[in-house]
XYZ file of C-alpha atoms in Angstrom:
725
model
C 52.925 57.134 151.288
C 49.389 57.611 150.133
C 46.730 58.456 152.686
C 43.913 57.647 150.284
C 41.812 55.024 152.064
C 40.272 53.981 148.754
C 43.538 52.236 147.795
C 42.898 49.660 150.504
C 40.707 46.728 149.427
C 37.523 46.355 151.440
C 38.364 49.544 153.333
C 34.701 50.329 154.115
C 34.689 47.289 156.442
C 37.131 49.006 158.769
C 36.182 51.111 161.758
C 38.106 54.319 162.476
C 40.730 52.722 164.744
C 41.264 49.811 162.354
C 41.608 52.210 159.433
C 44.253 54.233 161.253
C 46.199 51.038 162.001
C 45.959 49.910 158.383
C 47.035 53.230 156.890
C 49.717 54.221 159.429
C 53.119 54.948 157.857
C 56.365 56.597 158.848
C 57.123 54.985 162.215
C 56.876 51.768 164.176
C 53.367 50.855 165.331
C 51.868 49.045 168.321
C 48.255 47.922 167.899
C 46.619 47.046 171.221
C 43.826 44.723 170.127
C 41.108 43.533 172.488
C 39.510 40.089 171.948
C 37.401 39.804 168.813
C 38.512 43.228 167.578
C 39.395 42.089 164.045
C 43.168 42.006 164.309
C 43.536 39.454 161.485
C 41.508 41.768 159.269
C 43.783 44.661 160.258
C 46.964 42.697 159.544
C 45.641 41.530 156.181
C 44.368 44.943 155.160
C 47.593 46.623 156.275
C 49.660 44.335 154.058
C 47.291 44.946 151.140
C 47.506 48.695 151.751
C 51.316 48.579 151.803
C 51.434 46.715 148.496
C 48.822 49.018 146.959
C 51.073 51.909 147.989
C 54.036 50.492 146.070
C 55.767 48.252 148.633
C 57.220 44.952 147.367
C 55.483 41.832 148.679
C 58.821 40.003 149.007
C 60.050 42.681 151.411
C 57.142 42.196 153.852
C 57.491 39.755 156.746
C 54.426 38.622 158.727
C 55.122 36.637 161.905
C 52.045 34.810 163.182
C 51.201 32.605 166.150
C 50.678 29.514 163.976
C 51.496 28.518 160.412
C 47.769 28.097 159.852
C 47.236 31.776 160.710
C 49.935 32.687 158.169
C 48.214 30.597 155.515
C 44.903 32.265 156.351
C 46.412 35.735 155.868
C 47.893 34.691 152.520
C 44.580 33.159 151.418
C 42.708 36.368 152.290
C 45.288 38.454 150.458
C 45.080 36.291 147.338
C 41.415 37.246 147.068
C 42.282 40.955 147.043
C 45.753 41.315 145.476
C 46.124 38.034 143.586
C 49.210 35.829 143.189
C 51.522 38.537 144.529
C 50.447 37.450 148.028
C 52.570 34.296 147.646
C 55.745 36.408 147.706
C 55.088 37.609 151.242
C 57.229 35.996 153.933
C 54.682 34.650 156.418
C 54.922 32.040 159.165
C 55.773 31.450 162.789
C 59.027 32.580 164.340
C 60.249 28.980 164.122
C 59.353 28.430 160.456
C 60.776 31.807 159.408
C 64.000 31.156 161.340
C 64.348 27.682 159.813
C 64.116 29.280 156.367
C 66.707 31.937 157.203
C 69.114 29.291 158.535
C 68.738 27.171 155.381
C 69.494 30.160 153.180
C 72.374 31.291 155.434
C 73.959 27.867 155.943
C 77.094 28.651 153.943
C 77.701 31.958 155.755
C 77.266 30.237 159.123
C 79.350 27.162 158.352
C 76.287 24.916 158.565
C 75.158 21.960 156.521
C 71.854 23.174 155.068
C 70.450 19.641 155.263
C 70.190 20.013 159.054
C 67.460 18.195 160.914
C 64.826 19.847 163.123
C 63.977 17.844 166.228
C 60.479 18.091 167.613
C 59.890 18.029 171.368
C 59.630 14.224 171.499
C 62.830 13.745 169.495
C 64.713 16.194 171.749
C 63.521 14.306 174.802
C 64.737 11.011 173.307
C 68.190 12.477 172.743
C 68.313 13.451 176.415
C 67.150 9.986 177.492
C 69.987 8.472 175.440
C 72.516 10.801 177.091
C 71.211 10.024 180.579
C 71.476 6.285 179.967
C 75.010 6.667 178.671
C 75.865 7.884 182.176
C 73.550 5.488 184.020
C 72.727 2.289 182.127
C 70.465 1.105 184.972
C 68.076 4.039 184.616
C 64.524 2.747 184.217
C 62.304 4.096 181.440
C 59.879 6.023 183.660
C 62.602 7.814 185.623
C 64.643 8.511 182.492
C 61.652 10.071 180.757
C 60.739 12.226 183.779
C 64.322 13.447 184.224
C 64.722 14.131 180.496
C 61.482 16.114 180.424
C 62.526 18.207 183.422
C 65.949 18.920 181.939
C 64.426 19.713 178.548
C 62.142 22.313 180.158
C 65.144 23.966 181.807
C 67.112 23.976 178.539
C 64.170 25.453 176.633
C 63.594 28.197 179.189
C 67.275 29.162 179.138
C 67.384 29.357 175.343
C 64.185 31.430 175.262
C 65.954 33.826 177.635
C 68.957 33.866 175.278
C 71.191 31.946 177.687
C 73.516 29.051 176.888
C 72.475 25.829 178.702
C 75.933 24.392 178.084
C 77.365 26.856 180.601
C 75.074 25.985 183.547
C 74.692 22.952 185.766
C 71.146 21.774 185.184
C 71.276 18.659 187.334
C 73.412 17.630 190.296
C 73.455 14.026 189.051
C 74.231 14.986 185.445
C 76.188 18.240 185.837
C 77.344 18.453 182.205
C 74.062 17.389 180.569
C 73.475 20.810 178.954
C 76.875 20.760 177.248
C 76.553 17.109 176.194
C 73.094 17.770 174.771
C 74.315 20.616 172.571
C 77.347 18.588 171.470
C 75.124 15.661 170.494
C 72.844 17.924 168.450
C 75.912 19.313 166.661
C 77.101 15.783 165.801
C 73.625 14.946 164.511
C 73.535 18.139 162.416
C 70.312 18.910 164.240
C 68.540 21.833 165.882
C 65.768 21.724 168.438
C 62.947 24.273 168.206
C 64.671 26.749 170.486
C 67.968 26.515 168.599
C 66.213 27.789 165.479
C 65.509 31.048 167.291
C 68.842 31.329 169.111
C 71.025 30.667 166.063
C 68.991 33.085 163.936
C 69.197 35.816 166.587
C 72.952 35.315 166.812
C 73.338 35.385 163.026
C 71.308 38.560 162.554
C 73.657 40.400 164.879
C 76.738 39.502 162.791
C 78.105 41.228 159.657
C 77.210 38.120 157.617
C 73.615 38.402 158.778
C 73.309 42.024 157.615
C 71.662 40.980 154.345
C 68.680 39.703 156.325
C 68.470 42.904 158.320
C 68.287 44.781 155.000
C 65.864 42.396 153.313
C 62.611 43.585 154.874
C 60.964 46.989 154.824
C 57.999 46.006 156.993
C 57.723 43.424 159.764
C 54.286 42.613 161.193
C 54.067 40.558 164.402
C 50.905 38.982 165.780
C 50.390 38.041 169.470
C 53.244 40.329 170.476
C 52.487 39.910 174.195
C 53.672 36.287 173.917
C 57.106 37.260 172.599
C 60.093 35.972 174.570
C 63.593 37.409 174.929
C 65.200 35.635 171.993
C 62.300 36.517 169.672
C 62.661 40.134 170.731
C 66.374 39.942 169.846
C 65.351 38.922 166.319
C 62.912 41.825 165.999
C 65.448 44.294 167.376
C 67.881 43.242 164.667
C 65.290 43.618 161.906
C 64.194 47.074 163.030
C 67.456 48.444 161.605
C 65.896 48.942 158.185
C 62.275 47.897 158.673
C 59.202 49.370 160.292
C 57.837 47.011 162.948
C 54.074 46.736 163.443
C 53.215 44.663 166.535
C 49.695 43.532 167.383
C 48.887 42.214 170.841
C 46.903 42.428 174.046
C 48.725 42.520 177.374
C 45.537 41.260 179.040
C 45.919 37.982 177.094
C 49.517 37.268 178.083
C 49.343 33.701 179.470
C 52.598 32.055 178.452
C 55.173 33.132 181.051
C 55.881 29.441 181.723
C 57.113 29.251 178.130
C 59.449 32.208 178.557
C 57.094 34.923 177.284
C 57.585 38.335 178.882
C 54.247 40.100 179.277
C 56.069 43.352 180.091
C 57.468 43.501 176.553
C 54.443 45.439 175.313
C 55.193 48.167 177.838
C 58.696 48.434 176.431
C 57.617 48.667 172.798
C 57.620 52.456 172.463
C 61.074 52.530 174.081
C 62.593 49.659 172.083
C 61.017 50.684 168.784
C 61.091 54.468 168.908
C 59.528 56.464 167.425
C 56.278 54.546 167.656
C 52.556 55.185 167.633
C 50.042 53.240 169.743
C 46.547 52.539 168.374
C 43.922 50.718 170.445
C 41.156 48.485 169.032
C 38.269 48.208 171.493
C 35.319 47.225 169.282
C 34.439 43.546 169.846
C 32.875 41.857 166.801
C 32.819 38.348 168.297
C 30.623 38.293 171.356
C 27.242 39.425 172.616
C 27.049 42.532 174.846
C 26.400 40.261 177.841
C 29.622 38.295 177.307
C 31.574 41.485 176.641
C 30.284 42.984 179.902
C 31.402 39.912 181.862
C 34.817 40.055 180.177
C 35.076 43.731 181.086
C 34.276 42.895 184.712
C 37.137 40.377 184.699
C 39.438 42.883 183.043
C 38.590 45.598 185.573
C 39.864 43.452 188.453
C 43.341 44.648 187.514
C 42.792 48.297 186.536
C 46.504 49.130 186.836
C 47.498 46.587 184.203
C 49.303 48.077 181.198
C 47.136 49.107 178.254
C 43.930 48.657 180.248
C 41.045 49.090 177.796
C 37.271 49.477 177.824
C 35.612 46.981 175.496
C 32.739 47.986 173.216
C 30.361 46.110 170.929
C 27.518 46.896 168.571
C 26.376 43.277 168.387
C 22.780 42.390 169.163
C 21.926 41.334 172.698
C 21.862 37.634 173.473
C 21.458 35.298 176.419
C 22.711 36.215 179.863
C 25.956 34.584 180.951
C 25.128 31.677 183.279
C 26.863 31.025 186.607
C 26.161 27.717 188.355
C 27.379 26.193 191.592
C 27.196 22.380 191.807
C 27.617 19.807 194.532
C 30.453 18.060 192.700
C 32.182 17.691 189.348
C 29.795 14.893 188.383
C 26.873 17.323 188.434
C 29.022 19.942 186.729
C 29.803 17.696 183.764
C 26.205 16.444 183.594
C 25.048 20.050 183.230
C 27.376 20.802 180.304
C 26.618 17.583 178.435
C 22.865 18.058 178.918
C 23.067 21.577 177.460
C 25.031 20.276 174.471
C 22.699 17.333 173.852
C 19.578 19.506 173.906
C 21.179 22.458 172.115
C 20.226 23.526 168.617
C 23.765 23.906 167.273
C 26.063 21.201 165.843
C 28.551 19.552 168.252
C 31.594 21.484 166.993
C 29.915 24.715 168.143
C 30.479 23.746 171.789
C 33.780 24.054 173.631
C 34.641 23.000 177.181
C 37.697 24.952 178.315
C 39.563 23.600 181.345
C 42.458 24.855 183.462
C 44.160 21.453 183.476
C 43.768 18.627 180.997
C 42.903 16.185 183.822
C 39.535 17.954 184.150
C 38.386 16.502 180.818
C 37.926 12.970 182.232
C 34.446 13.437 183.719
C 33.268 15.308 180.613
C 34.628 12.580 178.323
C 32.773 9.869 180.250
C 29.477 11.693 179.999
C 29.917 12.628 176.345
C 30.532 8.952 175.592
C 27.451 7.925 177.550
C 25.421 10.520 175.683
C 26.773 9.261 172.330
C 28.112 12.729 171.529
C 31.278 12.912 169.410
C 34.140 14.844 170.948
C 37.828 15.563 170.452
C 40.452 16.482 173.058
C 42.285 19.295 171.274
C 45.989 19.478 171.937
C 46.125 15.780 172.556
C 48.164 13.531 170.318
C 48.822 15.386 167.062
C 48.852 13.579 163.730
C 52.627 13.540 163.353
C 52.995 12.354 166.964
C 50.936 9.170 166.516
C 52.957 5.987 166.971
C 52.564 4.587 163.451
C 53.372 7.993 161.920
C 56.457 8.424 164.125
C 57.531 4.907 163.097
C 57.252 5.639 159.376
C 59.036 8.975 159.707
C 61.788 7.313 161.773
C 62.569 5.038 158.787
C 62.782 8.112 156.557
C 64.932 10.093 159.006
C 67.341 7.191 159.567
C 67.829 7.019 155.783
C 68.213 10.774 155.257
C 70.017 12.096 158.331
C 73.506 10.578 158.795
C 73.523 10.525 162.606
C 69.913 10.285 163.749
C 70.606 7.424 166.122
C 67.200 7.637 167.802
C 65.501 7.259 164.416
C 67.610 4.182 163.680
C 66.655 2.590 167.007
C 62.984 3.143 166.240
C 63.253 1.948 162.643
C 65.014 -1.251 163.774
C 62.166 -2.137 166.112
C 59.179 -1.266 163.926
C 58.916 -3.934 162.700
C 61.399 -5.932 164.771
C 64.432 -7.157 162.850
C 66.209 -9.234 165.464
C 68.749 -6.502 166.239
C 69.204 -5.952 169.971
C 69.973 -2.748 171.897
C 73.671 -3.574 172.412
C 74.176 -4.100 168.680
C 72.423 -0.816 167.951
C 74.641 0.957 170.492
C 77.713 -0.398 168.701
C 76.354 0.747 165.344
C 75.607 4.183 166.799
C 79.182 4.536 168.075
C 80.563 3.385 164.733
C 78.306 5.894 162.955
C 79.767 8.755 164.972
C 83.307 7.606 164.126
C 82.616 6.818 160.455
C 80.383 9.821 159.777
C 77.040 8.190 159.060
C 74.541 5.451 159.877
C 74.431 3.892 156.400
C 78.187 3.303 156.240
C 78.137 1.944 159.812
C 75.356 -0.504 158.918
C 76.886 -1.764 155.697
C 80.379 -2.190 157.230
C 79.250 -3.851 160.484
C 80.997 -7.165 161.239
C 79.735 -8.192 164.673
C 76.884 -10.398 165.856
C 73.673 -10.274 163.808
C 75.697 -9.019 160.821
C 73.254 -10.398 158.230
C 70.276 -8.618 159.842
C 72.281 -5.400 160.166
C 73.413 -5.526 156.528
C 69.829 -6.177 155.439
C 68.674 -3.108 157.389
C 71.499 -1.082 155.830
C 70.542 -2.159 152.298
C 66.900 -1.292 152.990
C 67.699 2.176 154.354
C 70.073 2.828 151.448
C 67.182 2.088 149.071
C 64.958 4.460 151.043
C 67.692 7.110 150.888
C 67.869 6.825 147.090
C 64.083 7.020 146.783
C 64.083 10.104 149.015
C 66.278 11.905 146.477
C 63.281 11.936 144.118
C 60.431 12.536 146.528
C 59.259 11.923 150.107
C 56.176 10.130 148.776
C 58.334 7.646 146.823
C 60.414 6.943 149.918
C 57.330 6.473 152.093
C 55.780 4.066 149.564
C 58.894 1.918 149.891
C 58.813 2.164 153.693
C 55.162 1.138 153.934
C 55.621 -1.786 151.538
C 58.702 -3.121 153.339
C 57.015 -4.589 156.382
C 55.696 -1.571 158.284
C 52.164 -1.741 156.857
C 52.000 -5.475 157.556
C 53.134 -4.938 161.159
C 50.535 -2.212 161.725
C 47.785 -4.403 160.231
C 48.294 -6.883 163.085
C 48.011 -4.251 165.844
C 45.039 -3.006 167.826
C 42.973 -0.346 166.027
C 44.622 -1.562 162.806
C 42.025 0.023 160.516
C 42.423 3.523 161.971
C 46.222 3.249 162.059
C 46.387 2.066 158.440
C 44.196 5.006 157.462
C 46.699 7.286 159.215
C 49.545 5.800 157.157
C 47.559 6.368 153.967
C 46.970 9.952 155.061
C 50.725 10.375 155.657
C 51.428 9.218 152.115
C 48.808 11.615 150.763
C 50.254 14.473 152.826
C 53.732 13.836 151.407
C 52.422 13.753 147.844
C 50.444 16.952 148.357
C 53.425 18.674 149.948
C 55.593 17.907 146.920
C 53.259 19.877 144.677
C 53.483 22.926 146.954
C 57.168 22.945 147.880
C 59.088 25.352 145.668
C 62.108 26.104 147.879
C 65.282 25.682 145.786
C 67.471 25.670 148.893
C 66.216 22.340 150.220
C 65.161 18.993 148.731
C 61.464 18.049 148.832
C 62.144 15.293 151.380
C 64.067 17.594 153.734
C 61.378 20.240 153.343
C 58.680 17.680 154.136
C 60.493 16.465 157.260
C 60.891 20.075 158.368
C 57.160 20.552 157.844
C 56.326 17.527 159.993
C 58.549 18.834 162.804
C 57.107 22.357 162.765
C 53.520 21.308 162.125
C 50.965 22.062 164.809
C 47.317 21.066 164.883
C 46.555 23.580 167.624
C 44.263 25.539 165.313
C 42.449 22.594 163.785
C 38.818 22.130 164.700
C 37.415 18.685 164.080
C 34.064 18.952 162.386
C 31.132 17.268 164.049
C 32.736 16.988 167.489
C 32.525 18.812 170.813
C 35.849 20.518 171.528
C 37.611 19.763 174.841
C 40.750 21.799 175.431
C 42.741 23.772 177.949
C 42.323 27.524 178.085
C 45.933 27.837 176.931
C 45.125 25.783 173.820
C 42.027 27.895 173.171
C 44.079 31.066 172.698
C 43.287 32.609 169.313
C 40.094 30.575 168.846
C 36.414 31.341 169.143
C 33.359 29.152 169.715
C 29.616 29.860 169.674
C 29.144 28.264 173.110
C 31.812 28.013 175.821
C 31.741 26.186 179.166
C 34.308 27.254 181.768
C 34.210 24.659 184.582
C 36.304 24.441 187.736
C 36.235 28.136 188.663
C 37.503 27.382 192.159
C 40.345 28.367 194.432
C 43.443 26.223 193.782
C 42.198 25.391 190.282
C 41.606 28.824 188.756
C 43.613 30.439 190.230
C 45.806 27.372 190.229
C 47.413 26.288 193.475
C 50.875 26.930 192.023
C 50.052 30.615 191.634
C 49.160 31.255 195.273
C 52.735 32.019 196.247
C 53.359 34.517 193.486
C 51.462 37.755 192.835
C 52.622 37.857 189.203
C 51.382 34.303 188.711
C 48.001 35.260 190.200
C 47.763 38.115 187.713
C 48.383 35.642 184.905
C 45.632 33.361 186.248
C 43.219 36.301 186.021
C 44.316 36.857 182.423
C 43.726 33.162 181.789
C 40.136 33.530 183.023
C 39.734 36.533 180.733
C 41.068 34.606 177.722
C 38.695 31.712 178.418
C 35.599 33.881 178.790
C 36.392 35.963 175.706
C 36.422 32.856 173.421
C 32.588 32.758 173.585
C 30.478 34.219 170.803
C 26.836 33.594 171.817
C 26.730 31.712 175.139
C 29.038 31.503 178.163
C 28.564 29.123 181.095
C 30.659 29.597 184.255
C 30.598 26.735 186.778
C 32.232 25.647 190.026
C 31.709 22.936 192.645
C 31.315 22.621 196.398
C 33.479 19.498 196.305
C 35.638 17.853 193.677
C 37.257 14.460 193.187
C 41.048 14.894 193.093
C 43.510 12.012 192.975
C 40.892 9.552 194.170
C 39.631 11.632 197.107
C 36.857 14.175 197.484
C 37.958 17.630 198.608
C 35.799 20.598 199.648
C 36.102 23.565 197.274
C 35.381 27.283 197.352
C 34.505 29.655 194.542
C 37.319 31.387 192.716
C 38.175 34.850 193.984
C 37.789 36.032 190.394
C 34.030 35.468 190.523
C 33.338 37.833 193.429
C 33.420 41.086 191.409
C 30.850 39.664 188.989
C 28.170 39.872 191.692
C 27.446 43.504 190.815
C 26.430 42.681 187.249
C 22.688 42.938 186.508
C 20.619 39.725 186.139
C 20.137 40.455 182.464
C 23.912 40.111 182.081
C 24.676 37.373 184.627
C 22.112 34.734 185.529
C 22.809 32.841 188.767
C 21.330 29.373 188.539
C 20.409 27.631 191.797
C 21.136 23.900 191.874
C 19.778 21.378 194.374
C 22.003 20.533 197.289
C 22.660 16.883 198.045
C 25.289 14.850 199.786
C 27.476 13.217 197.200
C 28.084 9.460 197.489
C 31.702 10.331 196.716
C 32.081 12.339 199.907
C 33.944 9.619 201.857
C 33.112 11.222 205.156
C 33.788 14.810 204.056
C 31.076 17.353 204.705
C 29.917 19.236 201.664
C 30.571 22.937 201.635
C 27.601 25.157 202.511
C 25.204 25.948 199.704
C 25.686 29.300 198.053
C 23.218 31.944 199.099
C 21.466 34.074 196.572
C 23.178 37.076 198.112
C 26.498 35.612 196.954
C 27.806 35.902 200.495
C 28.714 32.254 200.863
C 30.780 31.498 197.784
C 32.730 34.751 197.934
C 33.141 35.323 201.641
C 36.694 36.239 202.486
C 38.495 34.819 199.461
C 42.107 34.012 200.145
C 44.272 37.083 199.518
C 47.247 36.932 197.168
C 50.192 35.398 198.948
C 53.238 37.577 198.744
C 55.747 35.102 200.050
C 56.154 31.553 201.253
C 53.641 31.034 204.010
C 55.286 28.372 206.118
C 57.104 28.290 209.398
C 59.114 25.337 208.143
C 62.527 26.490 206.917
C 63.315 25.775 203.268
C 65.345 22.651 202.602
C 68.801 23.005 201.106
C 70.064 21.486 197.858
C 72.171 19.031 199.880
C 69.055 17.825 201.723
C 67.368 16.864 198.440
C 69.478 14.136 196.825
C 68.059 11.778 194.216
C 65.486 9.330 195.665
C 64.945 11.424 198.812
C 61.401 11.020 200.156
C 59.563 14.330 200.609
C 56.103 15.722 201.331
C 54.457 18.810 199.818
C 51.597 20.588 201.565
C 49.444 20.485 198.411
C 50.834 17.738 196.171
C 51.335 15.097 198.866
C 54.200 12.602 199.108
C 56.834 12.332 196.416
C 60.339 11.196 195.544
C 63.173 13.416 194.288
C 64.185 12.693 190.680
C 66.822 15.396 190.190
C 68.152 18.532 191.878
C 69.472 21.620 190.139
C 71.043 24.779 191.471
C 67.720 26.434 192.329
C 65.119 23.772 191.522
C 64.201 20.228 192.443
C 62.257 17.754 190.290
C 59.865 15.624 192.346
C 57.683 12.742 191.214
C 54.284 12.990 192.942
C 51.294 10.660 192.571
C 49.815 12.648 189.674
C 52.967 13.737 187.813
C 56.491 15.082 188.071
C 56.911 18.752 188.991
C 59.817 21.204 188.944
C 59.751 23.220 192.177
C 61.714 26.139 193.588
C 63.924 24.875 196.417
C 63.617 28.212 198.210
C 59.822 28.540 197.958
C 58.290 25.084 197.765
C 56.704 23.935 201.065
C 58.675 20.665 201.197
C 59.578 18.519 204.185
C 61.565 15.298 204.417
C 59.742 12.128 205.402
């Protein structure tokens, strides 16, 4: 290894800590990177330094949070090391695992033309399985139950557990096993299976070639790693040095199976290891950094607690406003945006729950300001796109029954559900949809044969290219059907964009292990628009969706008890800690301006409720006025109050909004004994102290799924404050 810093491109841009991280050799490495500390630069420069020192690009693996981040790293590297950057293995855990499984299909006894089901497709499979057991199940209940079961299955797989071995629902006790069996028949994997099967394979003798393939593995956002992802890294460490970059203070995905304690275990799991900390913030003004530090210091015992620094020029003080209600709160944000000097895409409104966007959307519309709800319906999830892809999947994948059902109804072909069920059963017995369609002899045979001939033609076209197949699909009735729908112009433009995307993908796909059409379908399943920023539009998104982003101006509304921290966290100290980290993540997205707001009362589920300031705001009171500006707002009685008295106006001393904040709740605070599993059968009527009245949808061993007025929730039977009504 060379220690000559001059071998690293653009090395003078690095500070001392970054340089040490870039040049480190000889052991595993943990880089604790604060927000805005240049971690992407460090990852890129480290790879360049490794290659400059003689390492082969093809033996370097970079695991990123999104595929877009991987592409960005490759693009940066191309500017410094040239075409060699294309040989680096870079992508998300899911995309990397999909590639490994394709290449290892023969060793694993798999058909390498396997299908990857996105979240919606997985849910549809579960709905089909539920209705096979209960044909009378209505659509709304089926969808809610399928979603709840899917969440349980996903969590188990992320914890490296087999859902087939556990009863997930009292009403459908074998649903986990049936789900996995159906995926196997379909030659399909869901997202979580990609990780599980890869982890299993890497720990077998046949998987040893993958363990030996890489010399260096670099992992971004390490604090968000779950158990099964850690299993993959543990296998690869056999011959490779692991460099993990993360920030324990930004661990906000426990609900997705992430283990925030993993960073603490790094030096034990990957010994010997060095730890390097990046504290210099290049993103934000000193005022924003100071506020972020004040949030961070509320949990001084947290692992890898750091002190942030910045050399950036001073800017505006962070603003804290208390408002009468959420109407005033949204008016304030929209007024600031409308009168601001920056373009709309410079402004981001980060919310704890997506429901909070409603009042902001109304006012942005009234103000004629363009906006986008990030994390809403992604391109490949739009109805017309799903329809077109369903035609392609039904033609390519032998047993994608859900795709066939969708293709047969868009446009409608006069084939009813019972006929499709018969075809689906025949397909399972005969080994494919196309043979089942062409050999069908029951009612509506002519329509079925016509559909079979059409899909056979699509299948042949797909052998050449996905674009050729999609041209046939669009010209065979789908475009005409879409042209007669609402918003026809926009939806037709989306179909044109799909065709263009397929054509563009063909020029880039160079994987010899998979056909262009299969590769394109894999791309559509793994694609995420979470990093896309729509130009010319104000960004509305949850704090979770904002992770990894930055914006010149950030509004953080709803900083109130039971919202941030969320009401679900009040019974769990660990969950409260994560809510604090969520606040920290939101505040640290801001580059130049940060606006913190809360309300004395808020409209929730059609009623006005009194609110109190978040406990997380109290420690900010000691910050100087040059850092935190407290803006007084007029007090008025809201016409929404419906008889409720508004909360007292905040005093300038801060005594009112922060007086006696509710302490963390260590355990269930209720004198009512917990209900048993037997007391919570399907359709039982229950009441929750916070969520109101609901009806039981399904009961598992430890959890119960309840449909409340706002949405369905999965609750702990032992902890949830539920009573029968």
